[in-house]
Amino acid sequence: MIITMTSISLDGFMEGPDHDISWHHVDDEMHEHFNEELAKMSRFVDGRRNHETMLAAWPHTDEHPEWPRPMHDFGKIWRAMPKIVYSRTLDTAEWNTEVKREIDPDEVRSWPGDSMVGGAQLVGSFFELGLIDEVRLYLNPVAIGAGTLFFKKPNALALRSTRAFGNGVVELIYGRR
C-alpha cells in the first residue's frame, strides 16, 4: 500500500505560512505511535523539501541526549529505512536514499510492502496519479487560518478508523472509496 500520514489543522492545513509546523501537537504518546507505524514500512518516499527537513534532525539524534527516547527511537528507524526522494535538483543523497526525477506510476505500483509518502507537493502528485491507498490524518485541535492545504482537489475517501490521543489529536484513517 501507498500510505500518507500528516498532521493537519482543524481548517485543513498541513503547514502554516513559511512551512511552520510548530503548532503540531506531538508528545511522547504520538511519537511512540508514529514509531510503531513507521517501523512497519518498507520505504519512506519524500519530496526534496520534506527530505531536507528530515535530514536536519533524524541523522543527528545522538547529538541531542536531551531529546525524549521516542525521538531517538525514530532517528534509528529513519536512518535504517530505505528512502526515495523525488527531486529535479538533487543529484545524490545520503542515508540510504535513492534520488528519482519523475514519478513512474507503474514502478510505484510494483514496490513491495508498504510505502510512506510525505511532502506537500509529492503527496499531491501521488493523489493526482491515483497512487494513494490510505490517508492517515492527525487532526490537531487548532485552526491556523493560512498555509498549505492538505487537499488541493476533491478526493472521495472512506473512513476506516479513528483514535483519540491524550493531547487532543484525533487520528482519522481513510482508504479509497
PDB file of N, CA and C in Angstrom, residues 24-128:
ATOM      1  N   HIS A  24       1.956  21.687  15.476  1.00  0.00           N
ATOM      2  CA  HIS A  24       1.706  20.243  15.559  1.00  0.00           C
ATOM      3  C   HIS A  24       1.820  19.798  17.014  1.00  0.00           C
ATOM      4  N   HIS A  25       0.814  19.108  17.499  1.00  0.00           N
ATOM      5  CA  HIS A  25       0.817  18.578  18.863  1.00  0.00           C
ATOM      6  C   HIS A  25       1.459  17.188  18.834  1.00  0.00           C
ATOM      7  N   VAL A  26       2.750  17.105  19.090  1.00  0.00           N
ATOM      8  CA  VAL A  26       3.448  15.818  19.091  1.00  0.00           C
ATOM      9  C   VAL A  26       4.118  15.651  20.450  1.00  0.00           C
ATOM     10  N   ASP A  27       3.621  14.677  21.206  1.00  0.00           N
ATOM     11  CA  ASP A  27       4.205  14.356  22.501  1.00  0.00           C
ATOM     12  C   ASP A  27       4.744  12.930  22.440  1.00  0.00           C
ATOM     13  N   ASP A  28       5.197  12.394  23.573  1.00  0.00           N
ATOM     14  CA  ASP A  28       5.764  11.048  23.572  1.00  0.00           C
ATOM     15  C   ASP A  28       4.764  10.001  23.099  1.00  0.00           C
ATOM     16  N   GLU A  29       3.496  10.131  23.502  1.00  0.00           N
ATOM     17  CA  GLU A  29       2.485   9.167  23.062  1.00  0.00           C
ATOM     18  C   GLU A  29       2.376   9.170  21.528  1.00  0.00           C
ATOM     19  N   MET A  30       2.355  10.350  20.938  1.00  0.00           N
ATOM     20  CA  MET A  30       2.260  10.453  19.480  1.00  0.00           C
ATOM     21  C   MET A  30       3.517   9.890  18.811  1.00  0.00           C
ATOM     22  N   HIS A  31       4.689  10.261  19.335  1.00  0.00           N
ATOM     23  CA  HIS A  31       5.939   9.751  18.759  1.00  0.00           C
ATOM     24  C   HIS A  31       5.988   8.236  18.816  1.00  0.00           C
ATOM     25  N   GLU A  32       5.579   7.664  19.937  1.00  0.00           N
ATOM     26  CA  GLU A  32       5.590   6.203  20.047  1.00  0.00           C
ATOM     27  C   GLU A  32       4.650   5.573  19.029  1.00  0.00           C
ATOM     28  N   HIS A  33       3.495   6.179  18.835  1.00  0.00           N
ATOM     29  CA  HIS A  33       2.554   5.694  17.814  1.00  0.00           C
ATOM     30  C   HIS A  33       3.182   5.798  16.422  1.00  0.00           C
ATOM     31  N   PHE A  34       3.745   6.959  16.097  1.00  0.00           N
ATOM     32  CA  PHE A  34       4.385   7.129  14.790  1.00  0.00           C
ATOM     33  C   PHE A  34       5.494   6.101  14.598  1.00  0.00           C
ATOM     34  N   ASN A  35       6.308   5.898  15.636  1.00  0.00           N
ATOM     35  CA  ASN A  35       7.406   4.932  15.533  1.00  0.00           C
ATOM     36  C   ASN A  35       6.885   3.527  15.245  1.00  0.00           C
ATOM     37  N   GLU A  36       5.842   3.138  15.948  1.00  0.00           N
ATOM     38  CA  GLU A  36       5.268   1.807  15.757  1.00  0.00           C
ATOM     39  C   GLU A  36       4.764   1.641  14.322  1.00  0.00           C
ATOM     40  N   GLU A  37       4.079   2.648  13.820  1.00  0.00           N
ATOM     41  CA  GLU A  37       3.525   2.565  12.467  1.00  0.00           C
ATOM     42  C   GLU A  37       4.605   2.676  11.391  1.00  0.00           C
ATOM     43  N   LEU A  38       5.527   3.610  11.568  1.00  0.00           N
ATOM     44  CA  LEU A  38       6.539   3.836  10.543  1.00  0.00           C
ATOM     45  C   LEU A  38       7.578   2.721  10.476  1.00  0.00           C
ATOM     46  N   ALA A  39       7.827   2.050  11.574  1.00  0.00           N
ATOM     47  CA  ALA A  39       8.780   0.937  11.567  1.00  0.00           C
ATOM     48  C   ALA A  39       8.287  -0.221  10.697  1.00  0.00           C
ATOM     49  N   LYS A  40       6.990  -0.271  10.429  1.00  0.00           N
ATOM     50  CA  LYS A  40       6.409  -1.337   9.597  1.00  0.00           C
ATOM     51  C   LYS A  40       6.594  -1.096   8.097  1.00  0.00           C
ATOM     52  N   MET A  41       7.004   0.097   7.726  1.00  0.00           N
ATOM     53  CA  MET A  41       7.102   0.457   6.312  1.00  0.00           C
ATOM     54  C   MET A  41       8.289  -0.231   5.642  1.00  0.00           C
ATOM     55  N   SER A  42       8.207  -0.318   4.328  1.00  0.00           N
ATOM     56  CA  SER A  42       9.309  -0.848   3.529  1.00  0.00           C
ATOM     57  C   SER A  42      10.225   0.256   3.021  1.00  0.00           C
ATOM     58  N   ARG A  43       9.660   1.486   2.943  1.00  0.00           N
ATOM     59  CA  ARG A  43      10.457   2.622   2.479  1.00  0.00           C
ATOM     60  C   ARG A  43       9.731   3.917   2.817  1.00  0.00           C
ATOM     61  N   PHE A  44      10.513   4.989   2.923  1.00  0.00           N
ATOM     62  CA  PHE A  44       9.968   6.339   3.041  1.00  0.00           C
ATOM     63  C   PHE A  44      10.179   7.018   1.696  1.00  0.00           C
ATOM     64  N   VAL A  45       9.167   7.714   1.225  1.00  0.00           N
ATOM     65  CA  VAL A  45       9.212   8.397  -0.057  1.00  0.00           C
ATOM     66  C   VAL A  45       8.881   9.862   0.201  1.00  0.00           C
ATOM     67  N   ASP A  46       9.785  10.748  -0.166  1.00  0.00           N
ATOM     68  CA  ASP A  46       9.604  12.165   0.125  1.00  0.00           C
ATOM     69  C   ASP A  46       9.950  13.031  -1.071  1.00  0.00           C
ATOM     70  N   GLY A  47       9.419  14.240  -1.045  1.00  0.00           N
ATOM     71  CA  GLY A  47       9.881  15.283  -1.938  1.00  0.00           C
ATOM     72  C   GLY A  47      11.143  15.896  -1.348  1.00  0.00           C
ATOM     73  N   ARG A  48      11.823  16.699  -2.131  1.00  0.00           N
ATOM     74  CA  ARG A  48      13.103  17.258  -1.691  1.00  0.00           C
ATOM     75  C   ARG A  48      12.988  18.052  -0.399  1.00  0.00           C
ATOM     76  N   ARG A  49      12.035  18.971  -0.320  1.00  0.00           N
ATOM     77  CA  ARG A  49      11.950  19.824   0.865  1.00  0.00           C
ATOM     78  C   ARG A  49      11.661  19.007   2.125  1.00  0.00           C
ATOM     79  N   ASN A  50      10.750  18.052   2.043  1.00  0.00           N
ATOM     80  CA  ASN A  50      10.459  17.213   3.201  1.00  0.00           C
ATOM     81  C   ASN A  50      11.683  16.383   3.577  1.00  0.00           C
ATOM     82  N   HIS A  51      12.389  15.861   2.574  1.00  0.00           N
ATOM     83  CA  HIS A  51      13.602  15.093   2.831  1.00  0.00           C
ATOM     84  C   HIS A  51      14.647  15.960   3.540  1.00  0.00           C
ATOM     85  N   GLU A  52      14.808  17.187   3.081  1.00  0.00           N
ATOM     86  CA  GLU A  52      15.782  18.072   3.725  1.00  0.00           C
ATOM     87  C   GLU A  52      15.368  18.421   5.155  1.00  0.00           C
ATOM     88  N   THR A  53      14.072  18.538   5.399  1.00  0.00           N
ATOM     89  CA  THR A  53      13.597  18.763   6.771  1.00  0.00           C
ATOM     90  C   THR A  53      13.962  17.569   7.650  1.00  0.00           C
ATOM     91  N   MET A  54      13.776  16.372   7.133  1.00  0.00           N
ATOM     92  CA  MET A  54      14.118  15.166   7.888  1.00  0.00           C
ATOM     93  C   MET A  54      15.634  15.105   8.143  1.00  0.00           C
ATOM     94  N   LEU A  55      16.417  15.483   7.145  1.00  0.00           N
ATOM     95  CA  LEU A  55      17.881  15.471   7.286  1.00  0.00           C
ATOM     96  C   LEU A  55      18.372  16.401   8.384  1.00  0.00           C
ATOM     97  N   ALA A  56      17.611  17.452   8.653  1.00  0.00           N
ATOM     98  CA  ALA A  56      18.034  18.409   9.668  1.00  0.00           C
ATOM     99  C   ALA A  56      18.029  17.813  11.066  1.00  0.00           C
ATOM    100  N   ALA A  57      17.234  16.785  11.296  1.00  0.00           N
ATOM    101  CA  ALA A  57      17.110  16.250  12.654  1.00  0.00           C
ATOM    102  C   ALA A  57      17.510  14.790  12.787  1.00  0.00           C
ATOM    103  N   TRP A  58      16.958  13.907  11.980  1.00  0.00           N
ATOM    104  CA  TRP A  58      16.996  12.487  12.298  1.00  0.00           C
ATOM    105  C   TRP A  58      18.344  11.803  12.163  1.00  0.00           C
ATOM    106  N   PRO A  59      19.265  12.244  11.333  1.00  0.00           N
ATOM    107  CA  PRO A  59      20.586  11.620  11.366  1.00  0.00           C
ATOM    108  C   PRO A  59      21.392  12.006  12.614  1.00  0.00           C
ATOM    109  N   HIS A  60      20.906  13.010  13.350  1.00  0.00           N
ATOM    110  CA  HIS A  60      21.711  13.617  14.409  1.00  0.00           C
ATOM    111  C   HIS A  60      21.135  13.427  15.818  1.00  0.00           C
ATOM    112  N   THR A  61      20.275  12.462  16.021  1.00  0.00           N
ATOM    113  CA  THR A  61      19.659  12.314  17.345  1.00  0.00           C
ATOM    114  C   THR A  61      20.684  12.028  18.435  1.00  0.00           C
ATOM    115  N   ASP A  62      21.766  11.348  18.087  1.00  0.00           N
ATOM    116  CA  ASP A  62      22.789  11.055  19.093  1.00  0.00           C
ATOM    117  C   ASP A  62      23.442  12.323  19.643  1.00  0.00           C
ATOM    118  N   GLU A  63      23.370  13.409  18.896  1.00  0.00           N
ATOM    119  CA  GLU A  63      23.931  14.682  19.335  1.00  0.00           C
ATOM    120  C   GLU A  63      23.002  15.420  20.296  1.00  0.00           C
ATOM    121  N   HIS A  64      21.831  14.849  20.568  1.00  0.00           N
ATOM    122  CA  HIS A  64      20.826  15.504  21.407  1.00  0.00           C
ATOM    123  C   HIS A  64      20.339  14.579  22.522  1.00  0.00           C
ATOM    124  N   PRO A  65      21.185  14.336  23.523  1.00  0.00           N
ATOM    125  CA  PRO A  65      20.763  13.442  24.609  1.00  0.00           C
ATOM    126  C   PRO A  65      19.553  13.977  25.373  1.00  0.00           C
ATOM    127  N   GLU A  66      19.267  15.278  25.245  1.00  0.00           N
ATOM    128  CA  GLU A  66      18.132  15.864  25.957  1.00  0.00           C
ATOM    129  C   GLU A  66      16.794  15.534  25.292  1.00  0.00           C
ATOM    130  N   TRP A  67      16.810  15.038  24.058  1.00  0.00           N
ATOM    131  CA  TRP A  67      15.568  14.693  23.373  1.00  0.00           C
ATOM    132  C   TRP A  67      14.952  13.454  24.009  1.00  0.00           C
ATOM    133  N   PRO A  68      13.638  13.357  24.010  1.00  0.00           N
ATOM    134  CA  PRO A  68      12.974  12.183  24.593  1.00  0.00           C
ATOM    135  C   PRO A  68      13.313  10.889  23.834  1.00  0.00           C
ATOM    136  N   ARG A  69      13.219   9.778  24.538  1.00  0.00           N
ATOM    137  CA  ARG A  69      13.537   8.469  23.965  1.00  0.00           C
ATOM    138  C   ARG A  69      12.794   8.191  22.656  1.00  0.00           C
ATOM    139  N   PRO A  70      11.483   8.504  22.538  1.00  0.00           N
ATOM    140  CA  PRO A  70      10.807   8.211  21.265  1.00  0.00           C
ATOM    141  C   PRO A  70      11.419   8.940  20.064  1.00  0.00           C
ATOM    142  N   MET A  71      11.992  10.106  20.281  1.00  0.00           N
ATOM    143  CA  MET A  71      12.648  10.812  19.179  1.00  0.00           C
ATOM    144  C   MET A  71      13.929  10.084  18.773  1.00  0.00           C
ATOM    145  N   HIS A  72      14.665   9.579  19.758  1.00  0.00           N
ATOM    146  CA  HIS A  72      15.870   8.798  19.459  1.00  0.00           C
ATOM    147  C   HIS A  72      15.499   7.512  18.729  1.00  0.00           C
ATOM    148  N   ASP A  73      14.404   6.896  19.163  1.00  0.00           N
ATOM    149  CA  ASP A  73      13.938   5.674  18.501  1.00  0.00           C
ATOM    150  C   ASP A  73      13.588   5.956  17.045  1.00  0.00           C
ATOM    151  N   PHE A  74      12.914   7.088  16.782  1.00  0.00           N
ATOM    152  CA  PHE A  74      12.586   7.402  15.399  1.00  0.00           C
ATOM    153  C   PHE A  74      13.845   7.673  14.582  1.00  0.00           C
ATOM    154  N   GLY A  75      14.824   8.319  15.174  1.00  0.00           N
ATOM    155  CA  GLY A  75      16.079   8.546  14.460  1.00  0.00           C
ATOM    156  C   GLY A  75      16.679   7.244  13.964  1.00  0.00           C
ATOM    157  N   LYS A  76      16.624   6.203  14.784  1.00  0.00           N
ATOM    158  CA  LYS A  76      17.143   4.884  14.373  1.00  0.00           C
ATOM    159  C   LYS A  76      16.308   4.309  13.230  1.00  0.00           C
ATOM    160  N   ILE A  77      14.998   4.433  13.335  1.00  0.00           N
ATOM    161  CA  ILE A  77      14.111   3.939  12.272  1.00  0.00           C
ATOM    162  C   ILE A  77      14.409   4.674  10.976  1.00  0.00           C
ATOM    163  N   TRP A  78      14.496   6.005  11.042  1.00  0.00           N
ATOM    164  CA  TRP A  78      14.709   6.811   9.844  1.00  0.00           C
ATOM    165  C   TRP A  78      16.041   6.495   9.182  1.00  0.00           C
ATOM    166  N   ARG A  79      17.093   6.396   9.983  1.00  0.00           N
ATOM    167  CA  ARG A  79      18.419   6.139   9.411  1.00  0.00           C
ATOM    168  C   ARG A  79      18.472   4.788   8.697  1.00  0.00           C
ATOM    169  N   ALA A  80      17.810   3.785   9.249  1.00  0.00           N
ATOM    170  CA  ALA A  80      17.867   2.432   8.685  1.00  0.00           C
ATOM    171  C   ALA A  80      16.929   2.229   7.498  1.00  0.00           C
ATOM    172  N   MET A  81      15.872   3.025   7.400  1.00  0.00           N
ATOM    173  CA  MET A  81      14.842   2.811   6.381  1.00  0.00           C
ATOM    174  C   MET A  81      15.340   3.192   4.989  1.00  0.00           C
ATOM    175  N   PRO A  82      15.119   2.330   3.977  1.00  0.00           N
ATOM    176  CA  PRO A  82      15.394   2.762   2.604  1.00  0.00           C
ATOM    177  C   PRO A  82      14.493   3.951   2.261  1.00  0.00           C
ATOM    178  N   LYS A  83      15.063   4.905   1.539  1.00  0.00           N
ATOM    179  CA  LYS A  83      14.329   6.125   1.224  1.00  0.00           C
ATOM    180  C   LYS A  83      14.454   6.449  -0.269  1.00  0.00           C
ATOM    181  N   ILE A  84      13.381   7.035  -0.783  1.00  0.00           N
ATOM    182  CA  ILE A  84      13.385   7.582  -2.143  1.00  0.00           C
ATOM    183  C   ILE A  84      13.031   9.049  -2.000  1.00  0.00           C
ATOM    184  N   VAL A  85      13.792   9.899  -2.657  1.00  0.00           N
ATOM    185  CA  VAL A  85      13.459  11.326  -2.686  1.00  0.00           C
ATOM    186  C   VAL A  85      13.281  11.726  -4.150  1.00  0.00           C
ATOM    187  N   TYR A  86      12.133  12.326  -4.428  1.00  0.00           N
ATOM    188  CA  TYR A  86      11.861  12.843  -5.769  1.00  0.00           C
ATOM    189  C   TYR A  86      12.332  14.290  -5.815  1.00  0.00           C
ATOM    190  N   SER A  87      13.251  14.548  -6.745  1.00  0.00           N
ATOM    191  CA  SER A  87      13.819  15.888  -6.849  1.00  0.00           C
ATOM    192  C   SER A  87      14.361  16.112  -8.246  1.00  0.00           C
ATOM    193  N   ARG A  88      14.168  17.313  -8.720  1.00  0.00           N
ATOM    194  CA  ARG A  88      14.766  17.688 -10.002  1.00  0.00           C
ATOM    195  C   ARG A  88      16.081  18.430  -9.783  1.00  0.00           C
ATOM    196  N   THR A  89      16.424  18.720  -8.524  1.00  0.00           N
ATOM    197  CA  THR A  89      17.636  19.491  -8.257  1.00  0.00           C
ATOM    198  C   THR A  89      18.728  18.686  -7.556  1.00  0.00           C
ATOM    199  N   LEU A  90      18.360  17.690  -6.761  1.00  0.00           N
ATOM    200  CA  LEU A  90      19.373  16.867  -6.093  1.00  0.00           C
ATOM    201  C   LEU A  90      19.968  15.877  -7.076  1.00  0.00           C
ATOM    202  N   ASP A  91      21.276  15.680  -6.985  1.00  0.00           N
ATOM    203  CA  ASP A  91      21.917  14.652  -7.799  1.00  0.00           C
ATOM    204  C   ASP A  91      22.169  13.390  -6.990  1.00  0.00           C
ATOM    205  N   THR A  92      22.521  13.576  -5.727  1.00  0.00           N
ATOM    206  CA  THR A  92      22.781  12.446  -4.838  1.00  0.00           C
ATOM    207  C   THR A  92      22.171  12.751  -3.472  1.00  0.00           C
ATOM    208  N   ALA A  93      22.028  11.716  -2.674  1.00  0.00           N
ATOM    209  CA  ALA A  93      21.523  11.879  -1.311  1.00  0.00           C
ATOM    210  C   ALA A  93      22.141  10.796  -0.437  1.00  0.00           C
ATOM    211  N   GLU A  94      22.289  11.127   0.819  1.00  0.00           N
ATOM    212  CA  GLU A  94      22.876  10.202   1.775  1.00  0.00           C
ATOM    213  C   GLU A  94      21.785   9.455   2.539  1.00  0.00           C
ATOM    214  N   TRP A  95      22.210   8.646   3.484  1.00  0.00           N
ATOM    215  CA  TRP A  95      21.322   7.952   4.406  1.00  0.00           C
ATOM    216  C   TRP A  95      20.377   6.989   3.694  1.00  0.00           C
ATOM    217  N   ASN A  96      20.982   6.117   2.879  1.00  0.00           N
ATOM    218  CA  ASN A  96      20.196   5.040   2.279  1.00  0.00           C
ATOM    219  C   ASN A  96      19.069   5.600   1.405  1.00  0.00           C
ATOM    220  N   THR A  97      19.392   6.640   0.618  1.00  0.00           N
ATOM    221  CA  THR A  97      18.389   7.364  -0.160  1.00  0.00           C
ATOM    222  C   THR A  97      18.709   7.314  -1.643  1.00  0.00           C
ATOM    223  N   GLU A  98      17.704   6.980  -2.424  1.00  0.00           N
ATOM    224  CA  GLU A  98      17.807   6.983  -3.879  1.00  0.00           C
ATOM    225  C   GLU A  98      17.079   8.221  -4.403  1.00  0.00           C
ATOM    226  N   VAL A  99      17.697   8.943  -5.335  1.00  0.00           N
ATOM    227  CA  VAL A  99      17.084  10.127  -5.927  1.00  0.00           C
ATOM    228  C   VAL A  99      16.415   9.725  -7.238  1.00  0.00           C
ATOM    229  N   LYS A 100      15.165  10.150  -7.382  1.00  0.00           N
ATOM    230  CA  LYS A 100      14.428   9.927  -8.627  1.00  0.00           C
ATOM    231  C   LYS A 100      13.912  11.274  -9.127  1.00  0.00           C
ATOM    232  N   ARG A 101      13.837  11.420 -10.441  1.00  0.00           N
ATOM    233  CA  ARG A 101      13.405  12.684 -11.046  1.00  0.00           C
ATOM    234  C   ARG A 101      11.894  12.744 -11.245  1.00  0.00           C
ATOM    235  N   GLU A 102      11.304  11.681 -11.740  1.00  0.00           N
ATOM    236  CA  GLU A 102       9.884  11.665 -12.120  1.00  0.00           C
ATOM    237  C   GLU A 102       9.189  10.469 -11.483  1.00  0.00           C
ATOM    238  N   ILE A 103       7.909  10.627 -11.215  1.00  0.00           N
ATOM    239  CA  ILE A 103       7.106   9.534 -10.676  1.00  0.00           C
ATOM    240  C   ILE A 103       6.674   8.642 -11.832  1.00  0.00           C
ATOM    241  N   ASP A 104       7.009   7.373 -11.747  1.00  0.00           N
ATOM    242  CA  ASP A 104       6.568   6.370 -12.713  1.00  0.00           C
ATOM    243  C   ASP A 104       5.489   5.541 -12.020  1.00  0.00           C
ATOM    244  N   PRO A 105       4.210   5.765 -12.332  1.00  0.00           N
ATOM    245  CA  PRO A 105       3.136   5.059 -11.626  1.00  0.00           C
ATOM    246  C   PRO A 105       3.267   3.540 -11.662  1.00  0.00           C
ATOM    247  N   ASP A 106       3.709   2.973 -12.763  1.00  0.00           N
ATOM    248  CA  ASP A 106       3.862   1.519 -12.837  1.00  0.00           C
ATOM    249  C   ASP A 106       4.942   1.040 -11.872  1.00  0.00           C
ATOM    250  N   GLU A 107       6.029   1.795 -11.796  1.00  0.00           N
ATOM    251  CA  GLU A 107       7.090   1.438 -10.856  1.00  0.00           C
ATOM    252  C   GLU A 107       6.581   1.534  -9.425  1.00  0.00           C
ATOM    253  N   VAL A 108       5.872   2.610  -9.090  1.00  0.00           N
ATOM    254  CA  VAL A 108       5.345   2.791  -7.737  1.00  0.00           C
ATOM    255  C   VAL A 108       4.426   1.634  -7.373  1.00  0.00           C
ATOM    256  N   ARG A 109       3.547   1.241  -8.284  1.00  0.00           N
ATOM    257  CA  ARG A 109       2.613   0.139  -8.007  1.00  0.00           C
ATOM    258  C   ARG A 109       3.335  -1.191  -7.830  1.00  0.00           C
ATOM    259  N   SER A 110       4.554  -1.300  -8.338  1.00  0.00           N
ATOM    260  CA  SER A 110       5.297  -2.566  -8.227  1.00  0.00           C
ATOM    261  C   SER A 110       6.123  -2.667  -6.948  1.00  0.00           C
ATOM    262  N   TRP A 111       6.212  -1.574  -6.174  1.00  0.00           N
ATOM    263  CA  TRP A 111       7.011  -1.629  -4.953  1.00  0.00           C
ATOM    264  C   TRP A 111       6.442  -2.667  -3.993  1.00  0.00           C
ATOM    265  N   PRO A 112       7.297  -3.523  -3.448  1.00  0.00           N
ATOM    266  CA  PRO A 112       6.807  -4.481  -2.453  1.00  0.00           C
ATOM    267  C   PRO A 112       6.623  -3.802  -1.094  1.00  0.00           C
ATOM    268  N   GLY A 113       5.704  -4.307  -0.301  1.00  0.00           N
ATOM    269  CA  GLY A 113       5.487  -3.779   1.047  1.00  0.00           C
ATOM    270  C   GLY A 113       4.773  -2.444   1.014  1.00  0.00           C
ATOM    271  N   ASP A 114       4.683  -1.847   2.194  1.00  0.00           N
ATOM    272  CA  ASP A 114       4.024  -0.547   2.352  1.00  0.00           C
ATOM    273  C   ASP A 114       5.039   0.575   2.257  1.00  0.00           C
ATOM    274  N   SER A 115       4.617   1.668   1.643  1.00  0.00           N
ATOM    275  CA  SER A 115       5.479   2.841   1.493  1.00  0.00           C
ATOM    276  C   SER A 115       4.798   4.049   2.108  1.00  0.00           C
ATOM    277  N   MET A 116       5.571   4.859   2.814  1.00  0.00           N
ATOM    278  CA  MET A 116       5.076   6.093   3.421  1.00  0.00           C
ATOM    279  C   MET A 116       5.501   7.263   2.552  1.00  0.00           C
ATOM    280  N   VAL A 117       4.538   8.032   2.046  1.00  0.00           N
ATOM    281  CA  VAL A 117       4.820   9.165   1.177  1.00  0.00           C
ATOM    282  C   VAL A 117       4.599  10.450   1.952  1.00  0.00           C
ATOM    283  N   GLY A 118       5.570  11.359   1.888  1.00  0.00           N
ATOM    284  CA  GLY A 118       5.465  12.628   2.599  1.00  0.00           C
ATOM    285  C   GLY A 118       5.930  13.797   1.751  1.00  0.00           C
ATOM    286  N   GLY A 119       5.471  14.971   2.149  1.00  0.00           N
ATOM    287  CA  GLY A 119       5.816  16.194   1.436  1.00  0.00           C
ATOM    288  C   GLY A 119       4.606  16.699   0.679  1.00  0.00           C
ATOM    289  N   ALA A 120       4.252  17.947   0.896  1.00  0.00           N
ATOM    290  CA  ALA A 120       3.010  18.507   0.359  1.00  0.00           C
ATOM    291  C   ALA A 120       2.886  18.333  -1.147  1.00  0.00           C
ATOM    292  N   GLN A 121       3.883  18.725  -1.898  1.00  0.00           N
ATOM    293  CA  GLN A 121       3.783  18.643  -3.356  1.00  0.00           C
ATOM    294  C   GLN A 121       3.780  17.204  -3.837  1.00  0.00           C
ATOM    295  N   LEU A 122       4.630  16.372  -3.244  1.00  0.00           N
ATOM    296  CA  LEU A 122       4.715  14.984  -3.685  1.00  0.00           C
ATOM    297  C   LEU A 122       3.416  14.234  -3.385  1.00  0.00           C
ATOM    298  N   VAL A 123       2.856  14.436  -2.206  1.00  0.00           N
ATOM    299  CA  VAL A 123       1.591  13.783  -1.875  1.00  0.00           C
ATOM    300  C   VAL A 123       0.513  14.220  -2.862  1.00  0.00           C
ATOM    301  N   GLY A 124       0.480  15.503  -3.198  1.00  0.00           N
ATOM    302  CA  GLY A 124      -0.474  15.995  -4.189  1.00  0.00           C
ATOM    303  C   GLY A 124      -0.300  15.302  -5.525  1.00  0.00           C
ATOM    304  N   SER A 125       0.930  15.113  -5.950  1.00  0.00           N
ATOM    305  CA  SER A 125       1.200  14.427  -7.216  1.00  0.00           C
ATOM    306  C   SER A 125       0.759  12.965  -7.154  1.00  0.00           C
ATOM    307  N   PHE A 126       1.028  12.309  -6.025  1.00  0.00           N
ATOM    308  CA  PHE A 126       0.599  10.918  -5.869  1.00  0.00           C
ATOM    309  C   PHE A 126      -0.930  10.824  -5.897  1.00  0.00           C
ATOM    310  N   PHE A 127      -1.621  11.777  -5.267  1.00  0.00           N
ATOM    311  CA  PHE A 127      -3.087  11.804  -5.338  1.00  0.00           C
ATOM    312  C   PHE A 127      -3.547  11.940  -6.779  1.00  0.00           C
ATOM    313  N   GLU A 128      -2.973  12.895  -7.513  1.00  0.00           N
ATOM    314  CA  GLU A 128      -3.379  13.132  -8.895  1.00  0.00           C
ATOM    315  C   GLU A 128      -3.199  11.897  -9.765  1.00  0.00           C
TER     316      GLU A 128
END
